[in-house]
PDB file of C-alpha atoms in Angstrom:
ATOM      1  CA  ALA C 228      86.269  98.159  30.980  1.00 53.00           C
ATOM      2  CA  ALA C 229      86.657  96.226  34.348  1.00 60.00           C
ATOM      3  CA  LEU C 230      90.198  96.444  33.962  1.00 73.00           C
ATOM      4  CA  LEU C 231      90.314 100.425  33.799  1.00 86.00           C
ATOM      5  CA  ARG C 232      90.830 101.342  37.414  1.00 91.00           C
ATOM      6  CA  PRO C 233      93.322 103.714  39.090  1.00 92.00           C
ATOM      7  CA  PRO C 234      96.744 102.583  39.493  1.00 94.00           C
ATOM      8  CA  THR C 235      97.873 100.844  42.388  1.00 94.00           C
ATOM      9  CA  ALA C 236     100.611 102.209  44.354  1.00 95.00           C
ATOM     10  CA  ASP C 237     103.339 100.417  42.781  1.00 95.00           C
ATOM     11  CA  GLU C 238     102.179 101.386  39.226  1.00 95.00           C
ATOM     12  CA  LEU C 239     101.857 105.219  40.372  1.00 96.00           C
ATOM     13  CA  ALA C 240     105.207 105.225  41.834  1.00 95.00           C
ATOM     14  CA  CYS C 241     106.502 103.890  38.329  1.00 96.00           C
ATOM     15  CA  VAL C 242     104.634 106.387  36.685  1.00 96.00           C
ATOM     16  CA  LEU C 243     105.869 109.228  38.787  1.00 96.00           C
ATOM     17  CA  GLN C 244     109.562 107.970  38.468  1.00 94.00           C
ATOM     18  CA  PRO C 245     109.978 105.948  35.280  1.00 93.00           C
ATOM     19  CA  GLY C 246     113.023 103.369  35.674  1.00 90.00           C
ATOM     20  CA  GLY C 247     113.122 103.783  39.387  1.00 92.00           C
ATOM     21  CA  GLU C 248     113.819 100.878  41.780  1.00 92.00           C
ATOM     22  CA  GLY C 249     111.431  97.953  41.161  1.00 92.00           C
ATOM     23  CA  CYS C 250     109.881  99.248  38.038  1.00 95.00           C
ATOM     24  CA  ASP C 251     111.176  96.907  35.615  1.00 91.00           C
ATOM     25  CA  ASP C 252     108.512  94.556  35.774  1.00 91.00           C
ATOM     26  CA  VAL C 253     105.657  96.951  36.793  1.00 94.00           C
ATOM     27  CA  HIS C 254     103.078  98.012  33.941  1.00 95.00           C
ATOM     28  CA  VAL C 255     100.326 100.049  33.832  1.00 96.00           C
ATOM     29  CA  THR C 256      97.120  98.605  32.101  1.00 95.00           C
ATOM     30  CA  ILE C 257      96.205 100.519  29.005  1.00 95.00           C
ATOM     31  CA  VAL C 258      92.700  99.550  28.121  1.00 92.00           C
ATOM     32  CA  GLU C 259      92.197  99.679  24.336  1.00 88.00           C
ATOM     33  CA  GLY C 260      89.408 101.998  23.269  1.00 85.00           C
ATOM     34  CA  VAL C 261      88.591 102.715  26.860  1.00 90.00           C
ATOM     35  CA  GLY C 262      91.308 104.554  28.970  1.00 94.00           C
ATOM     36  CA  VAL C 263      94.320 104.237  31.486  1.00 97.00           C
ATOM     37  CA  MET C 264      94.572 104.530  35.243  1.00 96.00           C
ATOM     38  CA  GLY C 265      91.421 105.556  35.682  1.00 95.00           C
ATOM     39  CA  ILE C 266      91.112 108.315  32.918  1.00 97.00           C
ATOM     40  CA  ARG C 267      88.486 107.775  30.254  1.00 94.00           C
ATOM     41  CA  PRO C 268      88.591 110.048  27.262  1.00 93.00           C
ATOM     42  CA  GLY C 269      84.850 111.792  26.623  1.00 90.00           C
ATOM     43  CA  ILE C 270      84.359 111.270  30.404  1.00 92.00           C
ATOM     44  CA  SER C 271      87.116 112.280  32.698  1.00 96.00           C
ATOM     45  CA  THR C 272      88.747 116.128  33.139  1.00 96.00           C
ATOM     46  CA  MET C 273      91.794 117.638  33.646  1.00 97.00           C
ATOM     47  CA  ASP C 274      90.475 117.647  37.338  1.00 97.00           C
ATOM     48  CA  ASP C 275      90.609 113.975  37.272  1.00 97.00           C
ATOM     49  CA  VAL C 276      94.136 113.795  35.984  1.00 97.00           C
ATOM     50  CA  GLU C 277      95.380 116.707  38.448  1.00 97.00           C
ATOM     51  CA  SER C 278      93.801 114.705  41.467  1.00 96.00           C
ATOM     52  CA  LEU C 279      95.869 111.861  40.469  1.00 96.00           C
ATOM     53  CA  PHE C 280      98.996 113.670  40.161  1.00 96.00           C
ATOM     54  CA  PRO C 281      98.575 116.621  42.359  1.00 96.00           C
ATOM     55  CA  ASP C 282     102.289 117.158  42.692  1.00 95.00           C
ATOM     56  CA  LEU C 283     103.248 117.183  38.935  1.00 96.00           C
ATOM     57  CA  GLN C 284     103.164 120.546  37.153  1.00 96.00           C
ATOM     58  CA  PRO C 285     102.447 119.765  33.541  1.00 97.00           C
ATOM     59  CA  ASP C 286     103.392 121.787  30.516  1.00 97.00           C
ATOM     60  CA  ILE C 287     100.445 123.460  29.154  1.00 94.00           C
ATOM     61  CA  ASP C 288     100.340 124.129  25.334  1.00 91.00           C
ATOM     62  CA  GLY C 289      96.528 125.477  24.593  1.00 87.00           C
ATOM     63  CA  GLY C 290      94.248 122.738  25.391  1.00 92.00           C
ATOM     64  CA  THR C 291      97.183 120.028  26.101  1.00 94.00           C
ATOM     65  CA  ALA C 292      98.699 119.011  29.336  1.00 97.00           C
ATOM     66  CA  HIS C 293     102.288 117.611  28.948  1.00 98.00           C
ATOM     67  CA  TYR C 294     103.998 115.634  31.343  1.00 98.00           C
ATOM     68  CA  PRO C 295     107.255 114.850  29.553  1.00 97.00           C
ATOM     69  CA  ALA C 296     108.989 112.936  32.406  1.00 97.00           C
ATOM     70  CA  GLN C 297     106.375 110.652  32.720  1.00 97.00           C
ATOM     71  CA  GLY C 298     105.641 110.206  29.067  1.00 97.00           C
ATOM     72  CA  MET C 299     101.735 111.467  29.182  1.00 98.00           C
ATOM     73  CA  SER C 300      99.782 114.124  27.591  1.00 98.00           C
ATOM     74  CA  PHE C 301      96.149 115.066  27.991  1.00 97.00           C
ATOM     75  CA  THR C 302      94.056 117.101  25.262  1.00 95.00           C
ATOM     76  CA  TRP C 303      90.964 118.925  25.748  1.00 94.00           C
ATOM     77  CA  CYS C 304      88.675 121.287  23.885  1.00 89.00           C
ATOM     78  CA  ALA C 305      90.445 124.653  24.013  1.00 84.00           C
ATOM     79  CA  ASP C 306      87.204 126.496  24.851  1.00 87.00           C
ATOM     80  CA  ASP C 307      86.024 123.836  27.037  1.00 90.00           C
ATOM     81  CA  PRO C 308      85.457 125.339  30.649  1.00 92.00           C
ATOM     82  CA  ARG C 309      85.347 121.777  32.038  1.00 93.00           C
ATOM     83  CA  ARG C 310      88.433 120.568  30.467  1.00 94.00           C
ATOM     84  CA  ALA C 311      86.921 117.239  29.716  1.00 94.00           C
ATOM     85  CA  ILE C 312      89.720 115.020  28.157  1.00 95.00           C
ATOM     86  CA  ILE C 313      89.056 114.144  24.377  1.00 93.00           C
ATOM     87  CA  SER C 314      92.372 112.385  23.895  1.00 93.00           C
ATOM     88  CA  LEU C 315      95.408 110.953  26.063  1.00 95.00           C
ATOM     89  CA  TRP C 316      99.168 109.854  24.583  1.00 95.00           C
ATOM     90  CA  LEU C 317     101.121 107.907  26.205  1.00 97.00           C
ATOM     91  CA  GLN C 318     104.887 107.162  25.241  1.00 96.00           C
ATOM     92  CA  PRO C 319     108.235 105.938  26.897  1.00 96.00           C
ATOM     93  CA  PRO C 320     109.036 106.133  29.537  1.00 97.00           C
ATOM     94  CA  PHE C 321     105.214 105.673  30.600  1.00 97.00           C
ATOM     95  CA  PRO C 322     105.216 101.853  31.788  1.00 97.00           C
ATOM     96  CA  GLY C 323     102.401 100.735  29.677  1.00 96.00           C
ATOM     97  CA  ARG C 324     101.080  97.815  28.397  1.00 96.00           C
ATOM     98  CA  THR C 325      97.542  97.175  26.677  1.00 93.00           C
ATOM     99  CA  THR C 326      95.116  94.231  28.020  1.00 92.00           C
ATOM    100  CA  GLN C 327      96.308  92.156  25.229  1.00 91.00           C
ATOM    101  CA  GLY C 328     100.050  92.295  26.244  1.00 94.00           C
ATOM    102  CA  LEU C 329     101.576  94.638  23.939  1.00 93.00           C
ATOM    103  CA  VAL C 330     104.363  96.548  25.794  1.00 95.00           C
ATOM    104  CA  LEU C 331     104.755 100.631  24.937  1.00 95.00           C
ATOM    105  CA  GLY C 332     108.162 101.119  23.749  1.00 94.00           C
ATOM    106  CA  THR C 333     109.514  97.581  23.297  1.00 95.00           C
ATOM    107  CA  GLY C 334     106.192  96.121  21.065  1.00 93.00           C
ATOM    108  CA  THR C 335     106.252  96.260  17.391  1.00 88.00           C
ATOM    109  CA  ILE C 336     103.928  96.833  14.826  1.00 80.00           C
ATOM    110  CA  GLU C 337     104.196  93.278  13.675  1.00 84.00           C
ATOM    111  CA  GLN C 338     102.710  92.355  17.139  1.00 88.00           C
ATOM    112  CA  VAL C 339     100.213  94.931  16.634  1.00 83.00           C
ATOM    113  CA  LYS C 340      98.953  93.254  13.394  1.00 79.00           C
ATOM    114  CA  GLN C 341      99.138  89.917  15.069  1.00 83.00           C
ATOM    115  CA  ILE C 342      97.308  90.925  18.368  1.00 84.00           C
ATOM    116  CA  TYR C 343      94.851  93.171  16.753  1.00 76.00           C
ATOM    117  CA  ARG C 344      94.601  91.839  12.990  1.00 67.00           C
ATOM    118  CA  PRO C 345      94.012  94.334  10.362  1.00 56.00           C
ATOM    119  CA  SER C 346      90.752  92.644   9.639  1.00 48.00           C
ATOM    120  CA  SER C 347      89.404  94.116  12.688  1.00 46.00           C
ATOM    121  CA  GLY C 348      89.080  97.760  11.760  1.00 46.00           C
ATOM    122  CA  TYR C 349      92.808  98.620  11.454  1.00 48.00           C
ATOM    123  CA  ARG C 350      94.152 100.706   8.743  1.00 50.00           C
ATOM    124  CA  THR C 351      97.465 102.224   7.659  1.00 53.00           C
ATOM    125  CA  VAL C 352      97.413 106.006   7.388  1.00 53.00           C
ATOM    126  CA  PHE C 353     100.387 107.859   5.796  1.00 46.00           C
ATOM    127  CA  GLY C 354     101.914 111.188   7.001  1.00 40.00           C
ATOM    128  CA  GLU C 355     103.810 112.730   9.729  1.00 40.00           C
ATOM    129  CA  THR C 356     103.961 109.496  11.608  1.00 45.00           C
ATOM    130  CA  ARG C 357     102.548 106.313  10.422  1.00 49.00           C
ATOM    131  CA  TRP C 358      99.925 104.262  12.838  1.00 53.00           C
ATOM    132  CA  LYS C 359      97.595 101.329  13.173  1.00 52.00           C
ATOM    133  CA  GLU C 360      94.185 102.416  14.425  1.00 53.00           C
ATOM    134  CA  LEU C 361      91.471 100.306  16.409  1.00 56.00           C
ATOM    135  CA  HIS C 362      87.842 101.603  15.660  1.00 50.00           C
ATOM    136  CA  ASP C 363      89.253 105.231  15.593  1.00 56.00           C
ATOM    137  CA  ARG C 364      89.538 104.949  19.437  1.00 78.00           C
ATOM    138  CA  THR C 365      92.955 103.637  20.160  1.00 84.00           C
ATOM    139  CA  ARG C 366      96.278 104.320  17.917  1.00 83.00           C
ATOM    140  CA  PHE C 367      99.419 102.581  17.969  1.00 83.00           C
ATOM    141  CA  HIS C 368     102.073 105.134  16.487  1.00 81.00           C
ATOM    142  CA  ILE C 369     105.595 103.863  14.889  1.00 78.00           C
ATOM    143  CA  PRO C 370     108.206 106.220  13.662  1.00 74.00           C
ATOM    144  CA  SER C 371     107.706 108.021  10.843  1.00 63.00           C
ATOM    145  CA  GLY C 372     109.029 106.429   7.533  1.00 58.00           C
ATOM    146  CA  GLU C 373     109.241 106.909   3.883  1.00 54.00           C
ATOM    147  CA  MET C 374     105.830 108.148   2.061  1.00 52.00           C
ATOM    148  CA  GLY C 375     103.866 105.302   0.823  1.00 54.00           C
ATOM    149  CA  GLY C 376     106.428 102.480   2.016  1.00 59.00           C
ATOM    150  CA  SER C 377     105.799  99.941   4.377  1.00 66.00           C
ATOM    151  CA  PRO C 378     106.905  99.619   7.816  1.00 69.00           C
ATOM    152  CA  ASP C 379     109.569  97.463   8.777  1.00 76.00           C
ATOM    153  CA  PRO C 380     107.702  94.622  11.048  1.00 76.00           C
ATOM    154  CA  GLY C 381     110.271  95.202  13.832  1.00 83.00           C
ATOM    155  CA  GLU C 382     109.513  98.741  14.177  1.00 83.00           C
ATOM    156  CA  ARG C 383     108.550  99.590  17.951  1.00 89.00           C
ATOM    157  CA  VAL C 384     105.375 101.269  19.128  1.00 88.00           C
ATOM    158  CA  VAL C 385     106.497 104.461  20.498  1.00 90.00           C
ATOM    159  CA  ARG C 386     103.361 106.006  21.214  1.00 90.00           C
ATOM    160  CA  ILE C 387      99.510 104.820  22.005  1.00 91.00           C
ATOM    161  CA  ASP C 388      96.782 107.164  21.756  1.00 90.00           C
ATOM    162  CA  LEU C 389      93.540 106.609  23.177  1.00 91.00           C
ATOM    163  CA  VAL C 390      90.732 109.439  21.873  1.00 87.00           C
ATOM    164  CA  GLN C 391      86.908 109.983  22.785  1.00 84.00           C
ATOM    165  CA  PRO C 392      83.933 107.969  21.255  1.00 73.00           C
ATOM    166  CA  ASP C 393      83.333 110.778  18.578  1.00 67.00           C
ATOM    167  CA  GLY C 394      86.892 110.727  17.581  1.00 59.00           C
ATOM    168  CA  ILE C 395      87.388 114.530  17.730  1.00 60.00           C
ATOM    169  CA  THR C 396      91.183 114.901  18.776  1.00 56.00           C
ATOM    170  CA  ASN C 397      92.279 118.412  17.772  1.00 55.00           C
ATOM    171  CA  ARG C 398      91.923 120.649  20.656  1.00 52.00           C
ATOM    172  CA  THR C 399      89.837 123.372  18.809  1.00 53.00           C
ATOM    173  CA  CYS C 400      87.248 120.780  18.567  1.00 70.00           C
ATOM    174  CA  ASP C 401      86.299 121.678  15.235  1.00 60.00           C
TER     175      ASP C 401
END
């Protein structure tokens, strides 16, 4: 958790304006199973997110705040007055890189397998989207594929989710 910290000025600038000048080599550290930019599912609230991004206006959909231009979404239980974050979703153009070096949007499912090894608690789930999962706290999404098929090793990771320790991820928190 020592790597979980607020973003530097350069990182924040590249989150706010992805692809901006000087952002090609700037990556925000995604701490697997813990959080990103000081935001921790299960601990942080939307007040923490709003204080980090005071000038951004999210699209609110029930218990989810979407920041589409930044590639971020934060979810809380719809009936929670504190709006405690239960999960966060990161996708391009968010400039993220995991502590193990997997770059969001360019890292492949083969790299997920090599870095995190299926024997360390990952499983493949088929449905609307396929993903690899680490200890039910970090999810690596790749594009939808054929039901029951195997993903192409070169498929790129298009979203990384971090969820709170108890694994509740739906907005109704049932």
